[in-house]
CSV table of C-alpha atoms in Angstrom, one decimal:
chain,number,residue,atom,x,y,z
A,914,MET,CA,0.5,0.6,-0.3
A,915,LEU,CA,2.6,3.2,0.3
A,916,ARG,CA,4.4,1.7,-2.3
A,917,VAL,CA,1.6,2.6,-4.1
A,918,ALA,CA,1.2,5.7,-2.7
A,919,GLY,CA,5.0,6.9,-4.0
A,920,PHE,CA,7.3,5.2,-0.8
A,921,ASP,CA,10.6,3.6,-1.6
A,922,VAL,CA,9.4,0.2,1.0
A,923,ARG,CA,11.7,-2.1,2.6
A,924,ALA,CA,11.2,-4.9,5.3
A,925,VAL,CA,13.0,-6.2,8.2
A,926,ASP,CA,11.6,-9.3,9.5
A,927,ARG,CA,13.0,-12.6,12.3
A,928,VAL,CA,12.2,-15.3,9.3
A,929,PRO,CA,11.7,-15.4,4.9
A,930,GLN,CA,9.1,-13.8,4.4
A,931,ASP,CA,7.2,-13.4,1.1
A,932,CYS,CA,6.8,-10.5,0.1
A,933,SER,CA,7.5,-8.2,-3.3
A,934,ILE,CA,9.7,-5.5,-1.3
A,935,PRO,CA,12.7,-6.1,-0.3
A,936,CYS,CA,13.3,-8.1,3.5
A,937,GLU,CA,16.5,-8.2,5.7
A,938,VAL,CA,16.1,-11.2,7.7
A,939,PHE,CA,17.4,-10.4,11.5
A,940,ASP,CA,16.3,-10.0,14.5
A,941,VAL,CA,15.1,-6.2,15.8
A,942,SER,CA,16.0,-7.0,19.2
A,943,ASN,CA,20.1,-6.5,17.0
A,944,ALA,CA,20.6,-3.0,18.6
A,945,SER,CA,24.2,-1.8,16.7
A,946,ARG,CA,21.9,-4.0,13.1
A,947,LEU,CA,19.1,-2.5,13.6
A,948,ALA,CA,20.8,1.3,13.8
A,949,SER,CA,23.1,0.2,10.3
A,950,VAL,CA,19.5,-0.9,8.4
A,951,LEU,CA,17.9,2.1,9.7
A,952,LYS,CA,20.4,5.7,8.9
A,953,ASP,CA,19.7,5.6,5.2
A,954,VAL,CA,15.6,6.2,5.8
A,955,ASP,CA,13.1,8.7,6.2
A,956,ALA,CA,11.0,6.5,7.8
A,957,VAL,CA,10.1,3.6,10.4
A,958,ILE,CA,6.7,1.4,10.9
A,959,LEU,CA,6.7,-1.0,13.3
A,960,CYS,CA,4.7,-3.6,13.6
A,961,LEU,CA,5.6,-6.0,16.6
A,962,PRO,CA,4.5,-6.8,19.7
A,963,HIS,CA,4.9,-3.4,22.4
A,964,ALA,CA,8.0,-4.9,23.9
A,965,ASP,CA,9.7,-3.9,21.1
A,966,SER,CA,8.8,-0.9,20.9
A,967,CYS,CA,10.7,1.4,23.3
A,968,GLN,CA,14.2,0.2,21.7
A,969,VAL,CA,12.7,0.5,18.7
A,970,ALA,CA,11.3,4.1,18.9
A,971,GLU,CA,14.7,4.8,20.4
A,972,ILE,CA,16.6,4.0,17.8
A,973,SER,CA,14.6,6.3,15.1
A,974,ALA,CA,14.9,9.1,17.2
A,975,SER,CA,18.7,8.9,18.1
A,976,LEU,CA,18.8,8.9,14.1
A,977,GLY,CA,16.7,11.3,13.3
A,978,ILE,CA,13.6,9.2,11.7
A,979,ASN,CA,10.0,9.3,11.8
A,980,TYR,CA,8.6,6.9,13.9
A,981,PHE,CA,5.1,5.3,13.7
A,982,ASP,CA,4.1,1.6,15.0
A,983,LEU,CA,0.6,-0.2,16.1
A,984,THR,CA,1.1,-0.6,19.7
A,985,GLU,CA,-1.8,-1.3,22.5
A,986,ASP,CA,0.3,-0.8,25.1
A,987,VAL,CA,-0.6,2.4,27.4
A,988,MET,CA,2.5,2.7,29.3
A,989,ALA,CA,5.2,2.0,25.7
A,990,SER,CA,3.3,4.8,23.9
A,991,ALA,CA,4.0,6.7,27.7
A,992,TYR,CA,7.6,6.4,27.4
A,993,ILE,CA,7.8,7.0,23.5
A,994,ARG,CA,5.7,10.5,23.4
A,995,THR,CA,7.6,11.8,26.7
A,996,ALA,CA,10.9,10.2,27.0
A,997,LEU,CA,11.3,10.3,23.1
A,998,ALA,CA,10.0,13.5,22.6
A,999,SER,CA,11.7,15.8,19.9
A,1000,GLU,CA,12.5,18.8,17.6
A,1001,HIS,CA,13.2,17.2,15.5
A,1002,VAL,CA,11.6,14.2,14.6
A,1003,VAL,CA,7.9,12.8,13.6
A,1004,LEU,CA,6.4,10.3,17.3
A,1005,ALA,CA,4.0,8.8,16.2
A,1006,PRO,CA,2.8,5.4,18.7
A,1007,GLN,CA,-0.7,4.4,18.5
A,1008,CYS,CA,-1.5,4.1,15.0
A,1009,GLY,CA,-3.7,1.7,13.2
A,1010,LEU,CA,-7.5,1.0,14.0
A,1011,ALA,CA,-7.9,0.9,18.1
A,1012,PRO,CA,-5.7,3.1,18.8
A,1013,GLY,CA,-5.7,5.4,15.9
A,1014,LEU,CA,-8.8,5.5,13.6
A,1015,VAL,CA,-10.6,6.1,16.1
A,1016,SER,CA,-9.8,8.3,17.2
A,1017,ILE,CA,-9.1,10.7,14.8
A,1018,VAL,CA,-13.1,9.9,14.3
A,1019,GLY,CA,-13.9,10.7,18.5
A,1020,GLY,CA,-12.2,13.8,17.7
A,1021,TYR,CA,-13.8,14.5,14.6
A,1022,LEU,CA,-17.6,13.8,16.2
A,1023,ALA,CA,-15.8,16.4,19.2
A,1024,THR,CA,-16.2,19.1,16.1
A,1025,GLN,CA,-19.6,18.7,15.4
A,1026,TYR,CA,-20.8,20.8,19.0
A,1027,ASP,CA,-20.5,23.2,20.7
A,1028,THR,CA,-20.3,21.6,23.8
A,1029,VAL,CA,-19.6,18.2,24.2
A,1030,HIS,CA,-21.4,15.6,26.8
A,1031,SER,CA,-20.5,12.1,26.5
A,1032,ILE,CA,-18.4,9.6,22.8
A,1033,ASP,CA,-18.5,6.2,23.3
A,1034,LEU,CA,-16.6,4.6,20.7
A,1035,LYS,CA,-16.6,0.7,20.1
A,1036,VAL,CA,-15.1,-1.9,17.5
A,1037,GLY,CA,-14.4,-5.3,17.2
A,1038,ALA,CA,-11.9,-7.0,14.5
A,1039,LEU,CA,-14.1,-10.5,14.9
A,1040,PRO,CA,-15.0,-14.1,11.9
A,1041,TRP,CA,-17.3,-13.7,10.0
A,1042,TYR,CA,-19.2,-17.3,10.6
A,1043,PRO,CA,-17.9,-17.2,14.7
A,1044,THR,CA,-17.8,-21.1,16.2
A,1045,GLY,CA,-17.1,-22.3,19.8
A,1046,ARG,CA,-17.6,-20.7,23.0
A,1047,SER,CA,-15.4,-18.0,22.4
A,1048,GLY,CA,-16.3,-16.5,18.2
A,1049,TYR,CA,-13.1,-15.9,18.0
A,1050,SER,CA,-10.5,-16.2,15.6
A,1051,VAL,CA,-6.3,-14.5,16.3
A,1052,THR,CA,-6.0,-12.5,12.6
A,1053,TRP,CA,-3.7,-10.0,14.3
A,1054,SER,CA,-1.5,-9.9,17.3
A,1055,ALA,CA,-2.1,-12.2,20.0
A,1056,GLU,CA,0.3,-10.9,22.8
A,1057,GLY,CA,-1.6,-7.4,21.8
A,1058,LEU,CA,-5.3,-9.1,22.2
A,1059,VAL,CA,-4.1,-10.4,25.9
A,1060,ASN,CA,-2.7,-7.5,26.5
A,1061,GLU,CA,-5.4,-5.7,26.1
A,1062,TYR,CA,-8.2,-7.0,28.5
A,1063,ILE,CA,-5.3,-6.9,31.5
A,1064,GLN,CA,-4.0,-3.7,31.6
A,1065,PRO,CA,-6.6,-0.8,32.7
A,1066,CYS,CA,-8.2,1.3,30.5
A,1067,ASP,CA,-8.6,4.6,30.4
A,1068,VAL,CA,-12.3,6.1,30.6
A,1069,ILE,CA,-13.8,9.8,31.6
A,1070,ARG,CA,-16.8,9.7,33.7
A,1071,GLY,CA,-18.6,12.6,34.8
A,1072,GLY,CA,-15.9,14.1,33.9
A,1073,SER,CA,-13.1,12.7,35.9
A,1074,ARG,CA,-10.8,11.0,34.8
A,1075,LEU,CA,-9.6,7.3,35.3
A,1076,ALA,CA,-8.2,4.4,35.6
A,1077,ILE,CA,-10.6,1.1,35.4
A,1078,PRO,CA,-10.0,-2.5,35.0
A,1079,ALA,CA,-10.6,-4.1,31.7
A,1080,LEU,CA,-13.4,-6.8,31.5
A,1081,SER,CA,-15.8,-3.9,32.3
A,1082,GLY,CA,-18.5,-2.7,31.8
A,1083,LEU,CA,-20.3,-5.5,30.1
A,1084,GLU,CA,-23.0,-4.5,27.6
A,1085,SER,CA,-24.7,-5.9,24.5
A,1086,ILE,CA,-25.7,-4.5,21.4
A,1087,GLU,CA,-27.2,-5.0,18.0
A,1088,ILE,CA,-25.6,-3.8,15.1
A,1089,ASP,CA,-27.4,-4.9,11.1
A,1090,GLY,CA,-29.6,-7.3,13.5
A,1091,VAL,CA,-26.1,-8.6,15.1
A,1092,ALA,CA,-25.9,-9.4,18.7
A,1093,PHE,CA,-22.6,-8.2,19.9
A,1094,GLU,CA,-21.0,-7.9,23.3
A,1095,ALA,CA,-19.0,-4.9,24.2
A,1096,CYS,CA,-15.8,-4.8,27.3
A,1097,LEU,CA,-13.2,-2.3,28.4
A,1098,THR,CA,-10.3,-3.3,26.4
A,1099,SER,CA,-7.1,-1.5,27.5
A,1100,GLY,CA,-4.9,1.4,24.6
A,1101,GLY,CA,-7.8,2.2,22.1
A,1102,LEU,CA,-8.7,5.6,22.8
A,1103,GLY,CA,-5.1,6.1,22.6
A,1104,THR,CA,-4.4,10.0,23.9
A,1105,LEU,CA,-7.9,10.8,23.4
A,1106,GLY,CA,-8.9,10.8,27.4
A,1107,GLU,CA,-4.8,12.9,27.8
A,1108,SER,CA,-7.3,15.6,25.0
A,1109,LEU,CA,-10.6,15.8,25.4
A,1110,ASP,CA,-9.6,15.9,29.7
A,1111,GLY,CA,-11.9,18.7,31.3
A,1112,ARG,CA,-13.8,19.3,27.9
A,1113,ILE,CA,-15.8,16.2,28.5
A,1114,MET,CA,-18.4,14.8,30.6
A,1115,ASP,CA,-18.5,10.8,29.7
A,1116,LEU,CA,-15.6,9.4,27.5
A,1117,SER,CA,-14.7,4.9,26.5
A,1118,TYR,CA,-13.4,3.2,24.2
A,1119,LYS,CA,-15.4,-1.0,24.1
A,1120,THR,CA,-13.9,-4.0,22.1
A,1121,LEU,CA,-17.1,-5.7,19.9
A,1122,ARG,CA,-17.4,-9.6,20.2
A,1123,TYR,CA,-20.2,-11.6,19.5
A,1124,PRO,CA,-22.3,-13.1,23.1
A,1125,GLY,CA,-20.3,-14.6,25.4
A,1126,HIS,CA,-16.6,-14.7,24.7
A,1127,PHE,CA,-15.7,-12.4,27.6
A,1128,ALA,CA,-16.9,-15.1,29.7
A,1129,PHE,CA,-14.1,-17.2,28.4
A,1130,VAL,CA,-11.5,-14.7,28.7
A,1131,ARG,CA,-12.4,-14.2,32.2
A,1132,TYR,CA,-12.7,-18.2,32.7
A,1133,LEU,CA,-8.5,-18.0,30.6
A,1134,LEU,CA,-7.5,-15.4,33.0
A,1135,GLU,CA,-9.6,-15.8,36.5
A,1136,ASP,CA,-10.4,-19.4,36.7
A,1137,LEU,CA,-6.6,-21.1,34.7
A,1138,GLN,CA,-5.3,-18.0,37.0
A,1139,LEU,CA,-3.0,-16.7,32.9
A,1140,ARG,CA,-3.5,-13.4,34.5
A,1141,ASP,CA,-0.2,-14.0,34.5
A,1142,LYS,CA,0.6,-15.1,32.2
A,1143,PRO,CA,0.4,-13.4,29.8
A,1144,LYS,CA,2.5,-15.4,26.6
A,1145,VAL,CA,0.7,-18.3,27.5
A,1146,ALA,CA,-2.6,-17.7,27.0
A,1147,ALA,CA,-2.0,-16.0,24.2
A,1148,ALA,CA,-0.4,-18.7,22.7
A,1149,ALA,CA,-3.7,-21.1,24.1
A,1150,LEU,CA,-5.8,-18.8,22.0
A,1151,VAL,CA,-4.4,-18.6,18.9
A,1152,ARG,CA,-4.2,-22.8,18.9
A,1153,ALA,CA,-8.0,-22.7,20.5
A,1154,TYR,CA,-8.0,-20.1,17.4
A,1155,PRO,CA,-6.3,-19.7,14.2
A,1156,PRO,CA,-6.6,-16.6,11.9
A,1157,VAL,CA,-9.2,-17.7,9.5
A,1158,ASP,CA,-9.7,-15.8,6.4
A,1159,GLU,CA,-13.0,-15.1,6.0
A,1160,ASP,CA,-13.6,-12.3,8.6
A,1161,VAL,CA,-14.9,-9.2,9.6
A,1162,VAL,CA,-14.0,-5.4,10.7
A,1163,TYR,CA,-16.7,-2.9,12.3
A,1164,LEU,CA,-16.3,0.8,14.4
A,1165,HIS,CA,-19.2,2.2,15.5
A,1166,ALA,CA,-18.9,5.8,17.2
A,1167,ALA,CA,-21.0,8.1,18.9
A,1168,ALA,CA,-21.3,11.3,20.6
A,1169,THR,CA,-23.6,13.7,22.4
A,1170,GLY,CA,-23.4,17.2,22.6
A,1171,THR,CA,-24.9,20.8,22.9
A,1172,ARG,CA,-25.1,23.2,19.4
A,1173,GLY,CA,-26.4,26.2,18.9
A,1174,GLY,CA,-29.3,25.7,22.6
A,1175,ILE,CA,-30.3,22.6,21.0
A,1176,THR,CA,-28.5,18.7,22.1
A,1177,SER,CA,-29.0,15.6,19.3
A,1178,ARG,CA,-26.6,12.7,19.4
A,1179,THR,CA,-24.4,12.3,15.7
A,1180,GLU,CA,-23.0,8.6,14.7
A,1181,TYR,CA,-20.4,7.1,12.8
A,1182,GLY,CA,-20.5,3.2,11.5
A,1183,ARG,CA,-18.5,1.7,9.2
A,1184,VAL,CA,-17.9,-2.7,8.5
A,1185,TRP,CA,-15.2,-4.4,6.3
A,1186,ARG,CA,-14.7,-7.2,5.1
A,1187,PRO,CA,-11.3,-8.5,3.1
A,1188,ILE,CA,-10.8,-7.4,-0.7
A,1189,GLU,CA,-8.1,-7.7,-2.4
A,1190,PHE,CA,-5.5,-5.4,-3.2
A,1191,CYS,CA,-2.8,-5.7,-5.8
A,1192,GLY,CA,-3.6,-9.0,-7.0
A,1193,ARG,CA,-3.8,-10.5,-3.4
A,1194,ARG,CA,-6.7,-10.9,-1.1
A,1195,TRP,CA,-6.2,-9.2,2.9
A,1196,ARG,CA,-8.3,-10.0,5.7
A,1197,ALA,CA,-10.5,-7.1,6.6
A,1198,ILE,CA,-8.4,-6.9,9.7
A,1199,SER,CA,-4.4,-6.3,8.0
A,1200,TRP,CA,-5.8,-4.1,4.9
A,1201,THR,CA,-8.1,-1.4,7.3
A,1202,THR,CA,-4.9,-1.3,9.2
A,1203,ALA,CA,-2.6,-0.9,6.9
A,1204,ALA,CA,-4.8,1.5,5.4
A,1205,SER,CA,-5.7,4.0,9.0
A,1206,LEU,CA,-1.6,4.2,9.6
A,1207,CYS,CA,-1.1,4.4,5.2
A,1208,GLY,CA,-3.2,7.8,5.5
A,1209,VAL,CA,-1.4,8.9,8.3
A,1210,VAL,CA,2.4,8.6,7.3
A,1211,GLU,CA,1.0,10.2,3.1
A,1212,LEU,CA,0.0,13.3,5.6
A,1213,VAL,CA,3.2,13.0,7.1
A,1214,ARG,CA,4.6,13.5,3.8
A,1215,ALA,CA,2.9,16.2,3.0
A,1216,GLY,CA,3.8,18.3,5.6
A,1217,ALA,CA,0.9,18.2,7.4
A,1218,PHE,CA,2.7,17.6,10.7
A,1219,GLY,CA,5.5,19.5,11.6
A,1220,PRO,CA,8.2,17.4,14.5
A,1221,GLY,CA,7.6,16.2,17.0
A,1222,VAL,CA,4.1,13.7,19.3
A,1223,LEU,CA,1.5,13.0,16.6
A,1224,ARG,CA,-1.6,12.4,18.5
A,1225,GLN,CA,-3.8,10.2,16.9
A,1226,GLU,CA,-7.3,12.9,17.4
A,1227,SER,CA,-5.7,15.9,15.8
A,1228,ILE,CA,-5.1,14.4,12.3
A,1229,ALA,CA,-8.8,16.1,11.3
A,1230,LEU,CA,-10.9,13.4,9.3
A,1231,GLU,CA,-11.3,15.9,6.1
A,1232,SER,CA,-7.8,15.5,5.4
A,1233,PHE,CA,-7.3,11.6,6.8
A,1234,SER,CA,-10.6,10.8,4.1
A,1235,GLN,CA,-7.8,12.4,1.0
A,1236,THR,CA,-5.0,9.7,1.6
A,1237,LEU,CA,-5.1,6.7,-0.6
A,1238,GLY,CA,-5.3,5.0,2.8
A,1239,GLY,CA,-8.1,7.3,4.2
A,1240,LYS,CA,-9.9,6.4,-0.3
A,1241,LEU,CA,-9.6,2.6,0.5
A,1242,LEU,CA,-12.0,2.7,3.5
A,1243,GLU,CA,-14.6,4.8,2.8
A,1244,LYS,CA,-14.3,2.9,-0.9
A,1245,TYR,CA,-14.4,-0.6,0.8
A,1246,SER,CA,-16.9,0.2,3.7
A,1247,ARG,CA,-20.5,-0.2,4.5
A,1248,SER,CA,-22.0,2.5,6.9
A,1249,THR,CA,-23.7,0.3,9.5
A,1250,THR,CA,-26.9,3.3,10.2
A,1251,GLU,CA,-26.8,4.4,5.9
A,1252,GLY,CA,-26.8,1.7,3.5
A,1253,VAL,CA,-24.0,1.2,1.5
A,1254,ASP,CA,-21.8,3.7,0.8
A,1255,ALA,CA,-21.9,5.0,-3.0
A,1256,ALA,CA,-18.0,4.2,-4.0
A,1257,ARG,CA,-15.3,7.2,-5.0
A,1258,ASP,CA,-13.5,6.1,-8.0
A,1259,LEU,CA,-10.0,5.0,-7.5
A,1260,ARG,CA,-9.0,4.4,-10.8
A,1261,GLY,CA,-4.8,5.8,-11.1
A,1262,LEU,CA,-4.3,5.4,-7.8
A,1263,ALA,CA,-4.8,1.3,-6.9
A,1264,GLU,CA,-8.1,-0.7,-8.4
A,1265,PRO,CA,-7.8,-2.4,-5.6
A,1266,THR,CA,-11.1,-4.9,-6.0
A,1267,SER,CA,-13.3,-5.5,-3.4
A,1268,VAL,CA,-14.5,-9.6,-3.0
A,1269,GLY,CA,-16.9,-10.1,-0.3
A,1270,ALA,CA,-18.9,-7.7,0.4
A,1271,PRO,CA,-20.9,-7.8,3.0
A,1272,ASP,CA,-24.7,-9.0,1.5
A,1273,GLY,CA,-25.5,-11.6,4.2
A,1274,ARG,CA,-24.7,-11.7,8.1
A,1275,PRO,CA,-22.5,-13.8,10.6
A,1276,ARG,CA,-24.3,-15.9,12.3
């Protein structure tokens, strides 16, 4: 996707990858080797578990290289934003869907009111055909998944910013006739809580799952006592619920506020399924995460943001929507509140072919 957007790209991985871009094989924990590879680039994008983020960010900042990552980890992101803050490079942790795009949408909703009262954000990456007690498939980092289930959650309640235990606030909701449950999980809010602190009464981020999922997770973490063994829990989840090709991503955001003396509620909902892009079929979670991140990288290249820490909510949704990543997300989305979106013409940019359009509903 970055190459289509006009970037020169190369990869580093611990094992050889079957991809169309040059890939060097070594472990990024080798700091000297990593520094020698990064010295000739303008930006680095980290797509590894959060345990690797701080070291890579440190090396990037020391070399004057813009830094982007996908981590959901609150502590790692806070370290990058505070200890590594620089006047010479852009530091953009917590890109992707949640954190990431959902904060861009949340920031947009906050601007629609003179006084914003509440914002509720929800994202779910799920199998199209759920099976088992969990109704889940591990289509992204298992380490990140467990981490968001055990770390505290940033919320604003009654005007006060609080840290709430993960897996609390269980609620049942329905989208397009499909039943879901949602719970507070860590990291999805990014820095939106900091940005809206003192300006809003209630703010929360919850993860969407099929009914019964969070009871299963509590059994895994509490009854089986794996909360203190996150790697064991992650391995168990991958073994029981391996990745599937038929997946779906839901994003729903709702804000209540007052504008011109009138109180109203604004909602933003999207659904994404797998697509073909540049001759290869990609899971919904893969391409939507990539598009969300690539859109941010495009904006930095265009000079929309200068050096320093880049908070996702500071990105205008309108500007993001003009990037290749933003256009892909709009073209291949289905609104959960307005029916099927009109597709935008992307000829000359990427020409991906949509497959697996969401005509039916998961059972």
